[in-house]
mmCIF file of N, CA, C and O and ligand atoms in Angstrom:
data_model
loop_
_atom_site.group_PDB
_atom_site.id
_atom_site.type_symbol
_atom_site.label_atom_id
_atom_site.label_comp_id
_atom_site.label_asym_id
_atom_site.label_seq_id
_atom_site.Cartn_x
_atom_site.Cartn_y
_atom_site.Cartn_z
ATOM 1 N N MET A 1 167.309 72.499 100.495
ATOM 2 C CA MET A 1 167.079 73.874 100.962
ATOM 3 C C MET A 1 168.091 74.193 102.081
ATOM 4 O O MET A 1 168.276 73.456 103.031
ATOM 5 N N THR A 2 168.791 75.313 101.927
ATOM 6 C CA THR A 2 169.801 75.686 102.916
ATOM 7 C C THR A 2 169.145 76.343 104.125
ATOM 8 O O THR A 2 167.958 76.730 104.054
ATOM 9 N N ILE A 3 169.937 76.462 105.222
ATOM 10 C CA ILE A 3 169.376 77.100 106.410
ATOM 11 C C ILE A 3 169.047 78.571 106.095
ATOM 12 O O ILE A 3 168.044 79.091 106.617
ATOM 13 N N GLN A 4 169.804 79.197 105.203
ATOM 14 C CA GLN A 4 169.488 80.582 104.815
ATOM 15 C C GLN A 4 168.151 80.651 104.116
ATOM 16 O O GLN A 4 167.368 81.561 104.310
ATOM 17 N N ASP A 5 167.893 79.660 103.240
ATOM 18 C CA ASP A 5 166.612 79.610 102.529
ATOM 19 C C ASP A 5 165.456 79.495 103.519
ATOM 20 O O ASP A 5 164.413 80.139 103.410
ATOM 21 N N LYS A 6 165.650 78.598 104.546
ATOM 22 C CA LYS A 6 164.599 78.389 105.524
ATOM 23 C C LYS A 6 164.373 79.634 106.367
ATOM 24 O O LYS A 6 163.229 80.003 106.668
ATOM 25 N N LEU A 7 165.477 80.287 106.779
ATOM 26 C CA LEU A 7 165.335 81.513 107.546
ATOM 27 C C LEU A 7 164.592 82.591 106.766
ATOM 28 O O LEU A 7 163.827 83.392 107.323
ATOM 29 N N TYR A 8 164.837 82.615 105.452
ATOM 30 C CA TYR A 8 164.164 83.623 104.615
ATOM 31 C C TYR A 8 162.654 83.460 104.628
ATOM 32 O O TYR A 8 161.928 84.420 104.464
ATOM 33 N N LEU A 9 162.191 82.193 104.830
ATOM 34 C CA LEU A 9 160.754 81.958 104.825
ATOM 35 C C LEU A 9 160.076 82.440 106.113
ATOM 36 O O LEU A 9 158.880 82.664 106.125
ATOM 37 N N ASP A 10 160.854 82.593 107.183
ATOM 38 C CA ASP A 10 160.245 83.012 108.430
ATOM 39 C C ASP A 10 159.733 84.442 108.354
ATOM 40 O O ASP A 10 160.206 85.256 107.549
ATOM 41 N N ARG A 11 158.704 84.729 109.174
ATOM 42 C CA ARG A 11 158.174 86.067 109.201
ATOM 43 C C ARG A 11 158.354 86.611 110.606
ATOM 44 O O ARG A 11 158.359 85.878 111.568
ATOM 45 N N PHE A 12 158.485 87.943 110.691
ATOM 46 C CA PHE A 12 158.773 88.579 111.957
ATOM 47 C C PHE A 12 157.728 89.673 112.233
ATOM 48 O O PHE A 12 157.377 90.436 111.354
ATOM 49 N N ASN A 13 157.280 89.689 113.491
ATOM 50 C CA ASN A 13 156.442 90.818 113.907
ATOM 51 C C ASN A 13 157.236 91.503 115.007
ATOM 52 O O ASN A 13 157.168 91.165 116.186
ATOM 53 N N ALA A 14 158.066 92.484 114.565
ATOM 54 C CA ALA A 14 159.010 93.088 115.501
ATOM 55 C C ALA A 14 158.326 94.073 116.437
ATOM 56 O O ALA A 14 157.515 94.891 116.018
ATOM 57 N N ASP A 15 158.650 93.940 117.719
ATOM 58 C CA ASP A 15 158.179 94.906 118.734
ATOM 59 C C ASP A 15 158.942 96.207 118.535
ATOM 60 O O ASP A 15 159.999 96.270 117.877
ATOM 61 N N LYS A 16 158.428 97.273 119.177
ATOM 62 C CA LYS A 16 159.163 98.555 119.115
ATOM 63 C C LYS A 16 160.302 98.553 120.118
ATOM 64 O O LYS A 16 161.236 99.324 120.045
ATOM 65 N N GLN A 17 160.207 97.666 121.121
ATOM 66 C CA GLN A 17 161.300 97.605 122.117
ATOM 67 C C GLN A 17 162.014 96.288 122.020
ATOM 68 O O GLN A 17 161.415 95.256 121.696
ATOM 69 N N SER A 18 163.318 96.331 122.271
ATOM 70 C CA SER A 18 164.148 95.127 122.158
ATOM 71 C C SER A 18 163.892 94.169 123.311
ATOM 72 O O SER A 18 163.572 94.573 124.422
ATOM 73 N N HIS A 19 164.108 92.875 123.019
ATOM 74 C CA HIS A 19 164.070 91.874 124.080
ATOM 75 C C HIS A 19 165.498 91.374 124.393
ATOM 76 O O HIS A 19 165.682 90.464 125.127
ATOM 77 N N LEU A 20 166.489 92.029 123.737
ATOM 78 C CA LEU A 20 167.900 91.681 123.915
ATOM 79 C C LEU A 20 168.691 92.892 124.324
ATOM 80 O O LEU A 20 168.528 93.978 123.727
ATOM 81 N N PHE A 21 169.544 92.729 125.335
ATOM 82 C CA PHE A 21 170.278 93.883 125.863
ATOM 83 C C PHE A 21 171.738 93.519 126.141
ATOM 84 O O PHE A 21 171.995 92.463 126.732
ATOM 85 N N ILE A 22 172.654 94.373 125.732
ATOM 86 C CA ILE A 22 174.029 94.263 126.165
ATOM 87 C C ILE A 22 174.088 94.889 127.549
ATOM 88 O O ILE A 22 173.796 96.081 127.723
ATOM 89 N N ILE A 23 174.488 94.119 128.521
ATOM 90 C CA ILE A 23 174.464 94.598 129.896
ATOM 91 C C ILE A 23 175.531 95.686 130.133
ATOM 92 O O ILE A 23 175.234 96.710 130.686
ATOM 93 N N ASP A 24 176.763 95.401 129.704
ATOM 94 C CA ASP A 24 177.845 96.343 129.951
ATOM 95 C C ASP A 24 178.718 96.471 128.682
ATOM 96 O O ASP A 24 179.573 95.610 128.433
ATOM 97 N N PRO A 25 178.503 97.522 127.878
ATOM 98 C CA PRO A 25 179.271 97.650 126.636
ATOM 99 C C PRO A 25 180.793 97.714 126.861
ATOM 100 O O PRO A 25 181.552 97.341 125.956
ATOM 101 N N ASP A 26 181.230 98.139 128.014
ATOM 102 C CA ASP A 26 182.660 98.180 128.341
ATOM 103 C C ASP A 26 183.281 96.792 128.318
ATOM 104 O O ASP A 26 184.474 96.629 127.982
ATOM 105 N N VAL A 27 182.508 95.787 128.711
ATOM 106 C CA VAL A 27 183.010 94.415 128.669
ATOM 107 C C VAL A 27 183.284 93.973 127.243
ATOM 108 O O VAL A 27 184.336 93.394 126.936
ATOM 109 N N CYS A 28 182.401 94.300 126.343
ATOM 110 C CA CYS A 28 182.568 93.988 124.921
ATOM 111 C C CYS A 28 183.856 94.687 124.398
ATOM 112 O O CYS A 28 184.631 94.076 123.674
ATOM 113 N N LEU A 29 183.992 95.915 124.764
ATOM 114 C CA LEU A 29 185.100 96.726 124.231
ATOM 115 C C LEU A 29 186.461 96.291 124.788
ATOM 116 O O LEU A 29 187.452 96.190 124.058
ATOM 117 N N ASN A 30 186.498 95.984 126.074
ATOM 118 C CA ASN A 30 187.781 95.818 126.739
ATOM 119 C C ASN A 30 188.131 94.379 127.081
ATOM 120 O O ASN A 30 189.294 94.067 127.330
ATOM 121 N N LYS A 31 187.155 93.477 127.093
ATOM 122 C CA LYS A 31 187.451 92.122 127.531
ATOM 123 C C LYS A 31 187.168 91.046 126.505
ATOM 124 O O LYS A 31 187.453 89.879 126.719
ATOM 125 N N CYS A 32 186.580 91.415 125.380
ATOM 126 C CA CYS A 32 186.128 90.409 124.461
ATOM 127 C C CYS A 32 186.486 90.750 123.007
ATOM 128 O O CYS A 32 185.618 91.009 122.178
ATOM 129 N N PRO A 33 187.810 90.710 122.696
ATOM 130 C CA PRO A 33 188.220 91.040 121.330
ATOM 131 C C PRO A 33 187.686 90.079 120.297
ATOM 132 O O PRO A 33 187.572 90.413 119.114
ATOM 133 N N GLU A 34 187.381 88.833 120.720
ATOM 134 C CA GLU A 34 186.859 87.829 119.736
ATOM 135 C C GLU A 34 185.421 88.125 119.347
ATOM 136 O O GLU A 34 184.915 87.628 118.341
ATOM 137 N N GLN A 35 184.661 88.845 120.202
ATOM 138 C CA GLN A 35 183.274 89.178 119.898
ATOM 139 C C GLN A 35 182.470 87.952 119.431
ATOM 140 O O GLN A 35 181.943 87.902 118.321
ATOM 141 N N TYR A 36 182.433 86.960 120.288
ATOM 142 C CA TYR A 36 181.780 85.683 119.960
ATOM 143 C C TYR A 36 180.372 85.831 119.468
ATOM 144 O O TYR A 36 179.920 85.050 118.595
ATOM 145 N N CYS A 37 179.639 86.784 119.962
ATOM 146 C CA CYS A 37 178.214 86.914 119.578
ATOM 147 C C CYS A 37 178.077 87.202 118.092
ATOM 148 O O CYS A 37 177.044 86.810 117.483
ATOM 149 N N THR A 38 179.079 87.837 117.486
ATOM 150 C CA THR A 38 178.980 88.110 116.050
ATOM 151 C C THR A 38 179.178 86.834 115.243
ATOM 152 O O THR A 38 178.907 86.820 114.036
ATOM 153 N N LYS A 39 179.602 85.764 115.903
ATOM 154 C CA LYS A 39 179.837 84.506 115.201
ATOM 155 C C LYS A 39 178.816 83.431 115.555
ATOM 156 O O LYS A 39 178.398 82.665 114.674
ATOM 157 N N PHE A 40 178.353 83.380 116.807
ATOM 158 C CA PHE A 40 177.487 82.258 117.145
ATOM 159 C C PHE A 40 176.003 82.521 116.830
ATOM 160 O O PHE A 40 175.224 81.597 116.750
ATOM 161 N N CYS A 41 175.602 83.770 116.659
ATOM 162 C CA CYS A 41 174.192 84.012 116.396
ATOM 163 C C CYS A 41 173.860 83.654 114.928
ATOM 164 O O CYS A 41 174.446 84.243 113.989
ATOM 165 N N PRO A 42 172.958 82.711 114.692
ATOM 166 C CA PRO A 42 172.668 82.274 113.313
ATOM 167 C C PRO A 42 171.986 83.354 112.517
ATOM 168 O O PRO A 42 171.963 83.268 111.264
ATOM 169 N N ALA A 43 171.369 84.325 113.192
ATOM 170 C CA ALA A 43 170.614 85.370 112.443
ATOM 171 C C ALA A 43 171.433 86.665 112.317
ATOM 172 O O ALA A 43 170.889 87.668 111.857
ATOM 173 N N HIS A 44 172.678 86.622 112.742
ATOM 174 C CA HIS A 44 173.562 87.811 112.664
ATOM 175 C C HIS A 44 172.937 89.054 113.307
ATOM 176 O O HIS A 44 172.963 90.149 112.720
ATOM 177 N N VAL A 45 172.380 88.844 114.485
ATOM 178 C CA VAL A 45 171.762 89.936 115.227
ATOM 179 C C VAL A 45 172.803 90.915 115.762
ATOM 180 O O VAL A 45 172.580 92.105 115.862
ATOM 181 N N TYR A 46 173.982 90.362 116.122
ATOM 182 C CA TYR A 46 175.008 91.182 116.738
ATOM 183 C C TYR A 46 176.077 91.593 115.755
ATOM 184 O O TYR A 46 176.567 90.760 114.999
ATOM 185 N N GLU A 47 176.395 92.849 115.746
ATOM 186 C CA GLU A 47 177.351 93.381 114.797
ATOM 187 C C GLU A 47 178.208 94.413 115.512
ATOM 188 O O GLU A 47 177.706 95.280 116.241
ATOM 189 N N TRP A 48 179.523 94.339 115.276
ATOM 190 C CA TRP A 48 180.456 95.313 115.888
ATOM 191 C C TRP A 48 180.449 96.574 115.052
ATOM 192 O O TRP A 48 180.634 96.524 113.831
ATOM 193 N N ASP A 49 180.222 97.739 115.716
ATOM 194 C CA ASP A 49 180.231 99.032 115.050
ATOM 195 C C ASP A 49 181.577 99.691 115.391
ATOM 196 O O ASP A 49 181.831 100.106 116.519
ATOM 197 N N ASP A 50 182.454 99.739 114.357
ATOM 198 C CA ASP A 50 183.804 100.279 114.581
ATOM 199 C C ASP A 50 183.778 101.748 115.015
ATOM 200 O O ASP A 50 184.523 102.159 115.891
ATOM 201 N N GLU A 51 182.905 102.512 114.413
ATOM 202 C CA GLU A 51 182.845 103.912 114.741
ATOM 203 C C GLU A 51 182.333 104.155 116.144
ATOM 204 O O GLU A 51 182.931 104.937 116.910
ATOM 205 N N ALA A 52 181.278 103.468 116.508
ATOM 206 C CA ALA A 52 180.725 103.642 117.848
ATOM 207 C C ALA A 52 181.451 102.833 118.902
ATOM 208 O O ALA A 52 181.245 103.039 120.103
ATOM 209 N N GLN A 53 182.304 101.887 118.427
ATOM 210 C CA GLN A 53 183.050 101.016 119.351
ATOM 211 C C GLN A 53 182.135 100.247 120.282
ATOM 212 O O GLN A 53 182.348 100.219 121.523
ATOM 213 N N LYS A 54 181.066 99.691 119.725
ATOM 214 C CA LYS A 54 180.181 98.883 120.545
ATOM 215 C C LYS A 54 179.422 97.881 119.664
ATOM 216 O O LYS A 54 179.405 98.023 118.430
ATOM 217 N N ILE A 55 178.813 96.928 120.304
ATOM 218 C CA ILE A 55 177.991 95.946 119.611
ATOM 219 C C ILE A 55 176.611 96.543 119.323
ATOM 220 O O ILE A 55 175.969 97.091 120.242
ATOM 221 N N LEU A 56 176.187 96.436 118.081
ATOM 222 C CA LEU A 56 174.826 96.816 117.737
ATOM 223 C C LEU A 56 173.953 95.574 117.785
ATOM 224 O O LEU A 56 174.398 94.488 117.429
ATOM 225 N N VAL A 57 172.716 95.733 118.183
ATOM 226 C CA VAL A 57 171.806 94.580 118.377
ATOM 227 C C VAL A 57 170.581 94.741 117.462
ATOM 228 O O VAL A 57 169.713 95.556 117.737
ATOM 229 N N GLY A 58 170.555 93.987 116.384
ATOM 230 C CA GLY A 58 169.417 94.033 115.469
ATOM 231 C C GLY A 58 168.353 93.026 115.898
ATOM 232 O O GLY A 58 168.108 92.032 115.232
ATOM 233 N N TYR A 59 167.724 93.323 117.040
ATOM 234 C CA TYR A 59 166.847 92.344 117.708
ATOM 235 C C TYR A 59 165.683 91.914 116.803
ATOM 236 O O TYR A 59 165.091 90.861 116.973
ATOM 237 N N GLU A 60 165.370 92.775 115.801
ATOM 238 C CA GLU A 60 164.195 92.481 114.947
ATOM 239 C C GLU A 60 164.330 91.159 114.195
ATOM 240 O O GLU A 60 163.341 90.535 113.825
ATOM 241 N N GLY A 61 165.585 90.737 113.959
ATOM 242 C CA GLY A 61 165.802 89.515 113.180
ATOM 243 C C GLY A 61 166.079 88.263 114.039
ATOM 244 O O GLY A 61 166.421 87.219 113.507
ATOM 245 N N CYS A 62 165.886 88.395 115.340
ATOM 246 C CA CYS A 62 166.177 87.265 116.260
ATOM 247 C C CYS A 62 165.233 86.124 115.990
ATOM 248 O O CYS A 62 164.012 86.303 115.941
ATOM 249 N N VAL A 63 165.816 84.887 115.835
ATOM 250 C CA VAL A 63 164.961 83.722 115.646
ATOM 251 C C VAL A 63 164.720 82.961 116.953
ATOM 252 O O VAL A 63 164.202 81.833 116.939
ATOM 253 N N GLU A 64 165.082 83.565 118.067
ATOM 254 C CA GLU A 64 164.763 83.056 119.423
ATOM 255 C C GLU A 64 165.324 81.665 119.689
ATOM 256 O O GLU A 64 164.666 80.841 120.304
ATOM 257 N N CYS A 65 166.535 81.432 119.186
ATOM 258 C CA CYS A 65 167.148 80.120 119.409
ATOM 259 C C CYS A 65 167.702 79.999 120.832
ATOM 260 O O CYS A 65 167.927 78.884 121.300
ATOM 261 N N GLY A 66 167.962 81.132 121.481
ATOM 262 C CA GLY A 66 168.431 81.086 122.863
ATOM 263 C C GLY A 66 169.937 80.931 123.014
ATOM 264 O O GLY A 66 170.456 80.857 124.119
ATOM 265 N N THR A 67 170.684 80.854 121.919
ATOM 266 C CA THR A 67 172.126 80.614 121.986
ATOM 267 C C THR A 67 172.844 81.694 122.794
ATOM 268 O O THR A 67 173.770 81.415 123.521
ATOM 269 N N CYS A 68 172.409 82.935 122.680
ATOM 270 C CA CYS A 68 173.129 83.993 123.335
ATOM 271 C C CYS A 68 172.968 83.957 124.887
ATOM 272 O O CYS A 68 173.712 84.591 125.588
ATOM 273 N N ARG A 69 172.019 83.144 125.364
ATOM 274 C CA ARG A 69 171.878 82.991 126.806
ATOM 275 C C ARG A 69 173.086 82.235 127.374
ATOM 276 O O ARG A 69 173.421 82.425 128.541
ATOM 277 N N ILE A 70 173.711 81.397 126.569
ATOM 278 C CA ILE A 70 174.856 80.638 127.035
ATOM 279 C C ILE A 70 176.114 80.941 126.264
ATOM 280 O O ILE A 70 177.233 80.611 126.697
ATOM 281 N N GLY A 71 176.021 81.618 125.103
ATOM 282 C CA GLY A 71 177.133 81.798 124.206
ATOM 283 C C GLY A 71 178.107 82.878 124.636
ATOM 284 O O GLY A 71 179.296 82.755 124.375
ATOM 285 N N CYS A 72 177.631 83.909 125.276
ATOM 286 C CA CYS A 72 178.506 84.993 125.700
ATOM 287 C C CYS A 72 179.304 84.542 126.929
ATOM 288 O O CYS A 72 178.687 84.269 127.955
ATOM 289 N N PRO A 73 180.649 84.467 126.835
ATOM 290 C CA PRO A 73 181.416 83.935 127.978
ATOM 291 C C PRO A 73 181.370 84.844 129.188
ATOM 292 O O PRO A 73 181.724 84.431 130.286
ATOM 293 N N PHE A 74 180.928 86.060 128.999
ATOM 294 C CA PHE A 74 180.872 87.011 130.101
ATOM 295 C C PHE A 74 179.442 87.214 130.629
ATOM 296 O O PHE A 74 179.221 88.104 131.450
ATOM 297 N N ARG A 75 178.518 86.422 130.119
ATOM 298 C CA ARG A 75 177.105 86.555 130.485
ATOM 299 C C ARG A 75 176.682 88.028 130.388
ATOM 300 O O ARG A 75 176.049 88.586 131.303
ATOM 301 N N ASN A 76 177.037 88.637 129.284
ATOM 302 C CA ASN A 76 176.850 90.078 129.105
ATOM 303 C C ASN A 76 175.646 90.380 128.211
ATOM 304 O O ASN A 76 175.474 91.532 127.788
ATOM 305 N N ILE A 77 174.843 89.372 127.919
ATOM 306 C CA ILE A 77 173.639 89.581 127.128
ATOM 307 C C ILE A 77 172.432 89.214 127.988
ATOM 308 O O ILE A 77 172.355 88.124 128.515
ATOM 309 N N LYS A 78 171.538 90.170 128.130
ATOM 310 C CA LYS A 78 170.258 89.889 128.824
ATOM 311 C C LYS A 78 169.234 89.526 127.775
ATOM 312 O O LYS A 78 168.983 90.261 126.857
ATOM 313 N N TRP A 79 168.677 88.321 127.917
ATOM 314 C CA TRP A 79 167.748 87.749 126.934
ATOM 315 C C TRP A 79 166.401 87.606 127.561
ATOM 316 O O TRP A 79 166.228 86.912 128.568
ATOM 317 N N LEU A 80 165.395 88.254 127.024
ATOM 318 C CA LEU A 80 164.026 88.124 127.490
ATOM 319 C C LEU A 80 163.180 87.500 126.360
ATOM 320 O O LEU A 80 163.551 87.638 125.188
ATOM 321 N N ASN A 81 162.112 86.800 126.709
ATOM 322 C CA ASN A 81 161.174 86.389 125.675
ATOM 323 C C ASN A 81 160.526 87.646 125.098
ATOM 324 O O ASN A 81 160.196 88.582 125.821
ATOM 325 N N PRO A 82 160.315 87.669 123.763
ATOM 326 C CA PRO A 82 159.555 88.779 123.209
ATOM 327 C C PRO A 82 158.167 88.858 123.832
ATOM 328 O O PRO A 82 157.661 87.841 124.263
ATOM 329 N N ARG A 83 157.598 90.027 123.827
ATOM 330 C CA ARG A 83 156.247 90.149 124.365
ATOM 331 C C ARG A 83 155.266 89.343 123.492
ATOM 332 O O ARG A 83 155.520 89.098 122.309
ATOM 333 N N GLY A 84 154.154 88.984 124.102
ATOM 334 C CA GLY A 84 153.177 88.149 123.392
ATOM 335 C C GLY A 84 152.759 88.763 122.087
ATOM 336 O O GLY A 84 152.466 89.961 122.004
ATOM 337 N N GLY A 85 152.712 87.953 121.039
ATOM 338 C CA GLY A 85 152.307 88.430 119.729
ATOM 339 C C GLY A 85 153.447 89.005 118.867
ATOM 340 O O GLY A 85 153.269 89.217 117.686
ATOM 341 N N TYR A 86 154.620 89.130 119.495
ATOM 342 C CA TYR A 86 155.776 89.680 118.751
ATOM 343 C C TYR A 86 156.819 88.574 118.574
ATOM 344 O O TYR A 86 156.834 87.581 119.297
ATOM 345 N N GLY A 87 157.720 88.817 117.606
ATOM 346 C CA GLY A 87 158.839 87.891 117.427
ATOM 347 C C GLY A 87 158.698 87.144 116.132
ATOM 348 O O GLY A 87 157.970 87.507 115.203
ATOM 349 N N VAL A 88 159.401 85.970 116.085
ATOM 350 C CA VAL A 88 159.476 85.202 114.852
ATOM 351 C C VAL A 88 158.230 84.304 114.703
ATOM 352 O O VAL A 88 157.689 83.818 115.695
ATOM 353 N N GLN A 89 157.834 84.117 113.469
ATOM 354 C CA GLN A 89 156.792 83.126 113.152
ATOM 355 C C GLN A 89 157.437 82.156 112.164
ATOM 356 O O GLN A 89 157.773 82.525 111.058
ATOM 357 N N TYR A 90 157.582 80.896 112.600
ATOM 358 C CA TYR A 90 158.277 79.918 111.796
ATOM 359 C C TYR A 90 157.373 79.366 110.695
ATOM 360 O O TYR A 90 156.197 79.165 110.876
ATOM 361 N N ARG A 91 158.017 79.158 109.529
ATOM 362 C CA ARG A 91 157.359 78.539 108.404
ATOM 363 C C ARG A 91 158.196 77.328 108.012
ATOM 364 O O ARG A 91 159.439 77.459 107.937
ATOM 365 N N GLN A 92 157.583 76.232 107.715
ATOM 366 C CA GLN A 92 158.293 74.992 107.320
ATOM 367 C C GLN A 92 159.387 74.626 108.310
ATOM 368 O O GLN A 92 160.509 74.276 107.925
ATOM 369 N N GLY A 93 159.088 74.675 109.596
ATOM 370 C CA GLY A 93 160.023 74.227 110.643
ATOM 371 C C GLY A 93 161.188 75.150 110.841
ATOM 372 O O GLY A 93 162.145 74.734 111.464
HETATM 373 S S1 LIG B 1 180.247 87.803 123.214
HETATM 374 FE FE1 LIG B 1 179.440 88.930 124.999
HETATM 375 S S2 LIG B 1 181.112 90.185 125.798
HETATM 376 FE FE2 LIG B 1 181.686 89.467 123.737
HETATM 377 S S3 LIG B 1 181.116 91.151 122.373
HETATM 378 FE FE3 LIG B 1 179.393 89.727 122.450
HETATM 379 S S4 LIG B 1 178.057 90.479 124.115
HETATM 380 FE FE4 LIG B 1 180.041 91.460 124.343
HETATM 381 S S1 LIG B 2 168.389 84.100 120.549
HETATM 382 FE FE1 LIG B 2 169.554 83.182 118.825
HETATM 383 S S2 LIG B 2 168.928 84.364 117.029
HETATM 384 FE FE2 LIG B 2 168.313 85.557 118.855
HETATM 385 S S3 LIG B 2 169.995 86.938 119.179
HETATM 386 FE FE3 LIG B 2 170.375 85.108 120.493
HETATM 387 S S4 LIG B 2 171.686 83.783 119.221
HETATM 388 FE FE4 LIG B 2 170.789 85.304 117.845
#
């Protein structure tokens, strides 16, 4: 079973409000051409929007691995725990 297969089994109870925030979009635009978050997040939560010239955050699919707490070299992502009862529900580990 691949990691994608396992992720597909997980269930999500998405909150209406995000638990992930880009602190300063200008840092993404002007200081981070590599956009590391689009590569290190296993759930592809972060996506660069060419038209809007900013990172979009699909927080609903976050598997709460915590990588973005240390992965952004500019500490430009604010990571909170989802509110109680919301977030990912793991199946089969
Ligand atoms: S890695 Fe950090 S600074 Fe770079 S695009 Fe992502 S959030 Fe912005
Ligand atoms: S905690 Fe993990 S899954 Fe969630 S956004 Fe950060 S890197 Fe992606």
